[in-house]
Tab-separated table of C-alpha atoms in Angstrom:
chain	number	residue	atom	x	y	z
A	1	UNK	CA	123.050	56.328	-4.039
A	2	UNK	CA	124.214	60.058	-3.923
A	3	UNK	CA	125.541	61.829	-1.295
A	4	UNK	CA	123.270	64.479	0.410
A	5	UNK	CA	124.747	67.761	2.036
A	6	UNK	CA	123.732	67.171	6.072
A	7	UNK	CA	124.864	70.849	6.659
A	8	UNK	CA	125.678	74.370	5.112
A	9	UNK	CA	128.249	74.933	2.756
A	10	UNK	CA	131.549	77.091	2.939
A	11	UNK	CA	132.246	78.210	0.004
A	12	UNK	CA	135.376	80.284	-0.764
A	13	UNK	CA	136.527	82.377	-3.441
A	14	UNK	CA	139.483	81.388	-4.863
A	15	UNK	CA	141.931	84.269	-6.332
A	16	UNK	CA	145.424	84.297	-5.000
A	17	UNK	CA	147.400	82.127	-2.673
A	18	UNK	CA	146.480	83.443	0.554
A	19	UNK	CA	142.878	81.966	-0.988
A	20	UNK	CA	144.105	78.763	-0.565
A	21	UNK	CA	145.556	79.378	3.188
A	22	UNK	CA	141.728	80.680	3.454
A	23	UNK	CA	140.368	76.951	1.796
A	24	UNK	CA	142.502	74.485	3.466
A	25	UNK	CA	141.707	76.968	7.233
A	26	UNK	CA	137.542	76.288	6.632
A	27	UNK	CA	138.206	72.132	5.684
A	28	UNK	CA	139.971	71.795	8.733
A	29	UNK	CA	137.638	73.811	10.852
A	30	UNK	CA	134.852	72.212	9.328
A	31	UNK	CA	135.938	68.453	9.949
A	32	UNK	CA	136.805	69.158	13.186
A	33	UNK	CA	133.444	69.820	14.216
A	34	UNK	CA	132.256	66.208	12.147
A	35	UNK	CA	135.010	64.459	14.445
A	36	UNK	CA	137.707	63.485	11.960
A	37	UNK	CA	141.182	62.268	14.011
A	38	UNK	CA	144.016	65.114	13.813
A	39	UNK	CA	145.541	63.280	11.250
A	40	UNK	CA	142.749	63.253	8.673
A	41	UNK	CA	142.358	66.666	9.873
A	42	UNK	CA	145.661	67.194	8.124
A	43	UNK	CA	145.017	65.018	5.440
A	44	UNK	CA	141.824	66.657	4.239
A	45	UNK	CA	143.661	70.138	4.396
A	46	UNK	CA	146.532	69.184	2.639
A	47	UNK	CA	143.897	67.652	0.113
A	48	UNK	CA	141.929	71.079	-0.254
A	49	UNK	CA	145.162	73.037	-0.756
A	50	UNK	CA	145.972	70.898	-3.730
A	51	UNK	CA	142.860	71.451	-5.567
A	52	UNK	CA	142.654	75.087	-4.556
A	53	UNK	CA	146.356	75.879	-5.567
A	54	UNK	CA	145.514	74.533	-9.100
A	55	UNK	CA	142.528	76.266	-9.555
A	56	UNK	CA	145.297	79.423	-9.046
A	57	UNK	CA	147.540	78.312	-11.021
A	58	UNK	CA	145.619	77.163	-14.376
A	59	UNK	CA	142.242	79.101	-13.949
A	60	UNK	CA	143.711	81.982	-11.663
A	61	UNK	CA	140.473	81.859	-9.937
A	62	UNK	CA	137.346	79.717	-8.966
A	63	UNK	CA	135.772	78.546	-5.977
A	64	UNK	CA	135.906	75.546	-3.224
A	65	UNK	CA	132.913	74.951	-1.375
A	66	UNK	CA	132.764	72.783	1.790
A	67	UNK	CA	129.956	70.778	3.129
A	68	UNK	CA	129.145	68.025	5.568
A	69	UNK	CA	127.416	65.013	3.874
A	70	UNK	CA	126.356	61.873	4.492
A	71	UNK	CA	124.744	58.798	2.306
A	72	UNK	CA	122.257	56.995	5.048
A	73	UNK	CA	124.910	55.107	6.402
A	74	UNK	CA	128.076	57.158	6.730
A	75	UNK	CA	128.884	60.963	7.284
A	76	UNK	CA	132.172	63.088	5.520
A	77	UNK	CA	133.265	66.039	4.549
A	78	UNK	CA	132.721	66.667	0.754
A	79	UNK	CA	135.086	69.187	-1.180
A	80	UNK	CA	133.675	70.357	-4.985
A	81	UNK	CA	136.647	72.999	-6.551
A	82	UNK	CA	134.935	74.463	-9.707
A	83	UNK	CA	136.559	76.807	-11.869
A	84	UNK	CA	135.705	78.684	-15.412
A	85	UNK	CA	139.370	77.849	-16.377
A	86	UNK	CA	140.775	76.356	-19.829
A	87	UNK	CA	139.793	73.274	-18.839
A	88	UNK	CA	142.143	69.510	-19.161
A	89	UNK	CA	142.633	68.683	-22.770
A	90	UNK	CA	143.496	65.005	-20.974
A	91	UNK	CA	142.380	64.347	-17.462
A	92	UNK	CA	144.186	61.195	-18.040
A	93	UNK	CA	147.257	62.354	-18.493
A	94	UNK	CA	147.048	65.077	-15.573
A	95	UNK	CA	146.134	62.710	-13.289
A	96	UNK	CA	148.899	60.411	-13.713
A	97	UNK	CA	151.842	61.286	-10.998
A	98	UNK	CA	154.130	63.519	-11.964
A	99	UNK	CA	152.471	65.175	-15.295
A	100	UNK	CA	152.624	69.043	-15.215
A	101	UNK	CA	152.173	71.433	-17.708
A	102	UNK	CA	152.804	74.343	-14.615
A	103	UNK	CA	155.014	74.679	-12.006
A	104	UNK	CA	153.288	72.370	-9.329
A	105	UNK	CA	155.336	69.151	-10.540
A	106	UNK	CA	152.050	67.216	-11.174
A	107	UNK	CA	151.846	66.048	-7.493
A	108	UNK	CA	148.817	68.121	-7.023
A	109	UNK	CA	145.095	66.478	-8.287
A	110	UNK	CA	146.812	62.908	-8.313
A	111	UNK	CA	148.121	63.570	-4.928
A	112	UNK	CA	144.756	65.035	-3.379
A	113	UNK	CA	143.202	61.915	-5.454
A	114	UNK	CA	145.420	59.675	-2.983
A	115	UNK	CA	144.604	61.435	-0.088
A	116	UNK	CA	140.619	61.206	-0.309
A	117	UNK	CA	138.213	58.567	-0.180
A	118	UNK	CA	136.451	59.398	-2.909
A	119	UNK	CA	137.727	61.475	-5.908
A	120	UNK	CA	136.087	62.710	-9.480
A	121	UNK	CA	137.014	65.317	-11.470
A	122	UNK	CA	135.189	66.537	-14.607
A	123	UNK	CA	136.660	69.092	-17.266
A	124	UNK	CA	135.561	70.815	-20.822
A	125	UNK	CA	137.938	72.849	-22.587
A	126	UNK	CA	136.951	76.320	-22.743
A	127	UNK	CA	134.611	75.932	-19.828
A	128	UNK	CA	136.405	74.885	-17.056
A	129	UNK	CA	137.099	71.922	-14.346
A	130	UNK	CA	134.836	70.546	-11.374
A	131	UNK	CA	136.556	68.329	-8.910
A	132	UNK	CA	134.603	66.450	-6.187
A	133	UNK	CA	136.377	64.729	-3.229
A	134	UNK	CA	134.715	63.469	-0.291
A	135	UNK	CA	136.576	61.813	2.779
A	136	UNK	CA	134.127	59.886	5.183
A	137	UNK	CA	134.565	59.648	8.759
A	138	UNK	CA	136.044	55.938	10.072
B	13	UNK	CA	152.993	87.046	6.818
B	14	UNK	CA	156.649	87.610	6.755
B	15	UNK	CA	159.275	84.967	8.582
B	16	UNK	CA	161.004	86.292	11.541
B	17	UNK	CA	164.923	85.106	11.280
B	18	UNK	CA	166.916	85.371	14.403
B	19	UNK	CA	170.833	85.067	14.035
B	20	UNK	CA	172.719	82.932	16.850
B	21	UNK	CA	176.447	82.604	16.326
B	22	UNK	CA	176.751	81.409	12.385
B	23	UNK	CA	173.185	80.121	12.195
B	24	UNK	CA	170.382	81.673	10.909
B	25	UNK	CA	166.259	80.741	12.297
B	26	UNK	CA	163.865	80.936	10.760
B	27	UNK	CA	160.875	80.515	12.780
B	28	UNK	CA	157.683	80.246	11.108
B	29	UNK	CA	154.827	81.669	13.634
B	30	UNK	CA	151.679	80.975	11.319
B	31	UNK	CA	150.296	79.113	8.103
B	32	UNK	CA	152.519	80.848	5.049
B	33	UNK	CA	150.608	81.225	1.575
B	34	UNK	CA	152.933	80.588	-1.199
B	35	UNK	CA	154.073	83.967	-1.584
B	36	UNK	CA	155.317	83.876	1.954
B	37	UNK	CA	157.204	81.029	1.232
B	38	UNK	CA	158.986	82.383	-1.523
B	39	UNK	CA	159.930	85.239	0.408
B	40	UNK	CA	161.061	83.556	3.160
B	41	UNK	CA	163.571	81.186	0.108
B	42	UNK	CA	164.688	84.757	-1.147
B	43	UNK	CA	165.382	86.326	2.499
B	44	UNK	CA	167.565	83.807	3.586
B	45	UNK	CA	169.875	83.411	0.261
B	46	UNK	CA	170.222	87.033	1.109
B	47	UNK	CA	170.845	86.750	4.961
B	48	UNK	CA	173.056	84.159	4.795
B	49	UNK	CA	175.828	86.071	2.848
B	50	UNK	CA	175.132	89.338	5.097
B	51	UNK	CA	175.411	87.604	8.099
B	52	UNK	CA	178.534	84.893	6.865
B	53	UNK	CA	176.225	82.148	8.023
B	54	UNK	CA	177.032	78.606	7.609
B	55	UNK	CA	173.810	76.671	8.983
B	56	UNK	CA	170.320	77.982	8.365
B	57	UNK	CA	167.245	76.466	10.758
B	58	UNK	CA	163.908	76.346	9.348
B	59	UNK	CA	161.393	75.775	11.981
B	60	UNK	CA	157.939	74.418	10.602
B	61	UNK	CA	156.355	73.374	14.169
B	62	UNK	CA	153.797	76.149	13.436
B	63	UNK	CA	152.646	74.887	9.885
B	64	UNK	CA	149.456	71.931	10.094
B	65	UNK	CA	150.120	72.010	6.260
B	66	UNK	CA	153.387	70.851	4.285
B	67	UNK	CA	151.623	70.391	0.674
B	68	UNK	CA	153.565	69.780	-2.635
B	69	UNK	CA	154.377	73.681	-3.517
B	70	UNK	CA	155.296	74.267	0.720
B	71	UNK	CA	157.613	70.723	0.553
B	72	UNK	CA	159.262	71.760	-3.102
B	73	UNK	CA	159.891	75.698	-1.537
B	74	UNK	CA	161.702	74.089	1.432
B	75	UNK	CA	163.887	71.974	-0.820
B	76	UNK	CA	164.522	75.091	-2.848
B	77	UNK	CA	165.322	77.017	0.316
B	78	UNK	CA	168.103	74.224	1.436
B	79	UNK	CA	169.412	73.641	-1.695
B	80	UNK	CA	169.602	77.886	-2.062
B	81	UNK	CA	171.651	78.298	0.657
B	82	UNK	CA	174.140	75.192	0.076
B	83	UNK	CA	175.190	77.032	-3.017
B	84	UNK	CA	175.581	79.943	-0.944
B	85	UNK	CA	177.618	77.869	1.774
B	86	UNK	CA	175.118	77.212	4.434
B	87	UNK	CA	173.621	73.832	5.413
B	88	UNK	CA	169.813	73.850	6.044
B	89	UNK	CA	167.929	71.787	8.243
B	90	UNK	CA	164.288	71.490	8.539
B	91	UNK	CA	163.166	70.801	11.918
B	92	UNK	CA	159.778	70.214	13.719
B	93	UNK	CA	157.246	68.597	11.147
B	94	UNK	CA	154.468	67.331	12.695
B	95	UNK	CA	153.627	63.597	13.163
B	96	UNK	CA	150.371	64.100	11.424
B	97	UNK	CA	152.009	66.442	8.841
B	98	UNK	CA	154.771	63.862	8.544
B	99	UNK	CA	152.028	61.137	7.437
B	100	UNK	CA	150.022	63.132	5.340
B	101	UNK	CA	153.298	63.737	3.148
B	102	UNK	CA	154.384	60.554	3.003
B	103	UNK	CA	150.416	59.425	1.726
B	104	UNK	CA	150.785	62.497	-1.125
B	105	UNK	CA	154.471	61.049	-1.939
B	106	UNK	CA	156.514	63.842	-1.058
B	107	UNK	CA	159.698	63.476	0.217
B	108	UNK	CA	162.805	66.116	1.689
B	109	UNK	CA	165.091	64.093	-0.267
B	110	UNK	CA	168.485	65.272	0.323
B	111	UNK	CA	167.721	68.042	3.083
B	112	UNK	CA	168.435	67.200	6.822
B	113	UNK	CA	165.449	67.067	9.454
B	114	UNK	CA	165.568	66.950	13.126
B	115	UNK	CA	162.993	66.844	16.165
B	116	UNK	CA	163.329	69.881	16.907
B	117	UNK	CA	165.071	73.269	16.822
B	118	UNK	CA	167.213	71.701	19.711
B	119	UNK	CA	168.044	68.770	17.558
B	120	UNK	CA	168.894	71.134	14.838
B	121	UNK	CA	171.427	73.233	16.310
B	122	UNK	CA	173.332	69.692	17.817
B	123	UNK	CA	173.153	68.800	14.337
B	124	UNK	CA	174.792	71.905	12.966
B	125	UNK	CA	177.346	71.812	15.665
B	126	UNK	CA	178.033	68.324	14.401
B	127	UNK	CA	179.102	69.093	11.434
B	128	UNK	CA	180.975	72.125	12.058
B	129	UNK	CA	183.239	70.061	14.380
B	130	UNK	CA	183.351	67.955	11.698
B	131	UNK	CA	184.293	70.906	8.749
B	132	UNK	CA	187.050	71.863	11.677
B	133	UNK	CA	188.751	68.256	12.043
B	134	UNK	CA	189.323	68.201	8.378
């Protein structure tokens, strides 16, 4: 069963770091309104500024759009961060804790991976990486 | 957004007023290597009550900014994460390993008077 958007998107450009200040602002916003507890609220952002801060730091810029969603039964928030980067010659590898090939210290997409319910991340070299995470509410 | 630091006695505060982007961060870990040797300070407060975010790159920058200013002679402690913050970093796996945290910027300065009684008894 797929997850269908319930509401509109937010979608923000991603470009420097004050992008990701931007990102992890409208995720918090945005849950708020779906009724997620303060500290999911916190979770989700801290989740958002993960993925946006790598799309700065390996495809220097991209986008993360926002959207409430829901699958019949429950509703969440659902995060996609898509960027025309390089790309992951091994998603494997980068999503094992503590691989970095940049400055971050590889805490970033396996950390955002803990912090969601739901977590995939696609990548082609040359074309760039899509990740989608989706935290449901309860 | 730049970091307003306010000198009391030998300790510098820094009190963050709004969500830093990374940039702001870094300035803030360059101001205060500075400040501390202009201002002969031996304890340095960073005050994160304001932040509703301490991800990987924020937590890493404030363990840069403590161990910074050891080297330059000042302790740093980190004072006022949030409980939800608190959990959140704890679920990513980050850790202040090493750097001192209190409560609050009240807790802080009793700390830092701590261990300059201590530094003075020896």
């Amino acid at each position: 069963m797929s997850d269908l958007h319930v509401g509109t998107a937010v979608r923000v450009r991603i470009q420097s770091s004050a992008d990701i200040v931007t990102a992890r602002q409208e995720g918090r916003s945005m849950a708020a309104t779906l009724g997620f507890t303060n500290t999911t609220l916190t979770i989700i952002a801290t989740a958002i500024s993960e993925v946006a801060r790598n799309i700065v730091e390996y495809a220097k810029e991209g986008e993360i759009s926002i959207a409430p969603v829901g699958n019949g039964i429950v509703r969440g928030l659902q995060i996609v961060a898509r960027d025309q980067g390089p790309g992951i010659v091994d998603l494997d590898t980068a999503m094992r804790d503590g691989f970095s090939t940049s400055k971050s210290l590889g805490m970033g997409l396996p950390g955002a991976k803990r912090l969601m319910d739901q977590f995939e991340i696609s990548s082609a070299i040359g074309e760039g990486t899509t990740v989608k995470m989706t935290k449901w509410i309860g | 957004m730049a970091v307003p630091i306010l000198k009391q006695s030998h300790t510098l505060i820094a009190s963050i007023q709004a969500a830093l982007s990374d940039r702001d961060l870094l300035q803030l870990r360059d101001d205060l290597a500075d400040l501390v040797g202009r201002h002969r300070a031996r304890g340095v407060i960073v005050d994160v009550t304001a932040l509703d975010v301490l991800d990987s790159f924020a937590t890493r920058t404030l363990r840069g900014i403590a161990y910074t200013t050891k080297l330059r002679g000042a302790e740093t402690v980190i004072v006022g994460i949030q409980p939800e913050v608190a959990l959140a970093m704890v679920q990513l796996g980050l850790t202040l390993e090493g750097v001192p945290t209190a409560l609050d910027l009240e807790e802080g300065l009793a700390f830092l008077d701590g261990r300059a009684e201590t530094a003075d008894d020896e």
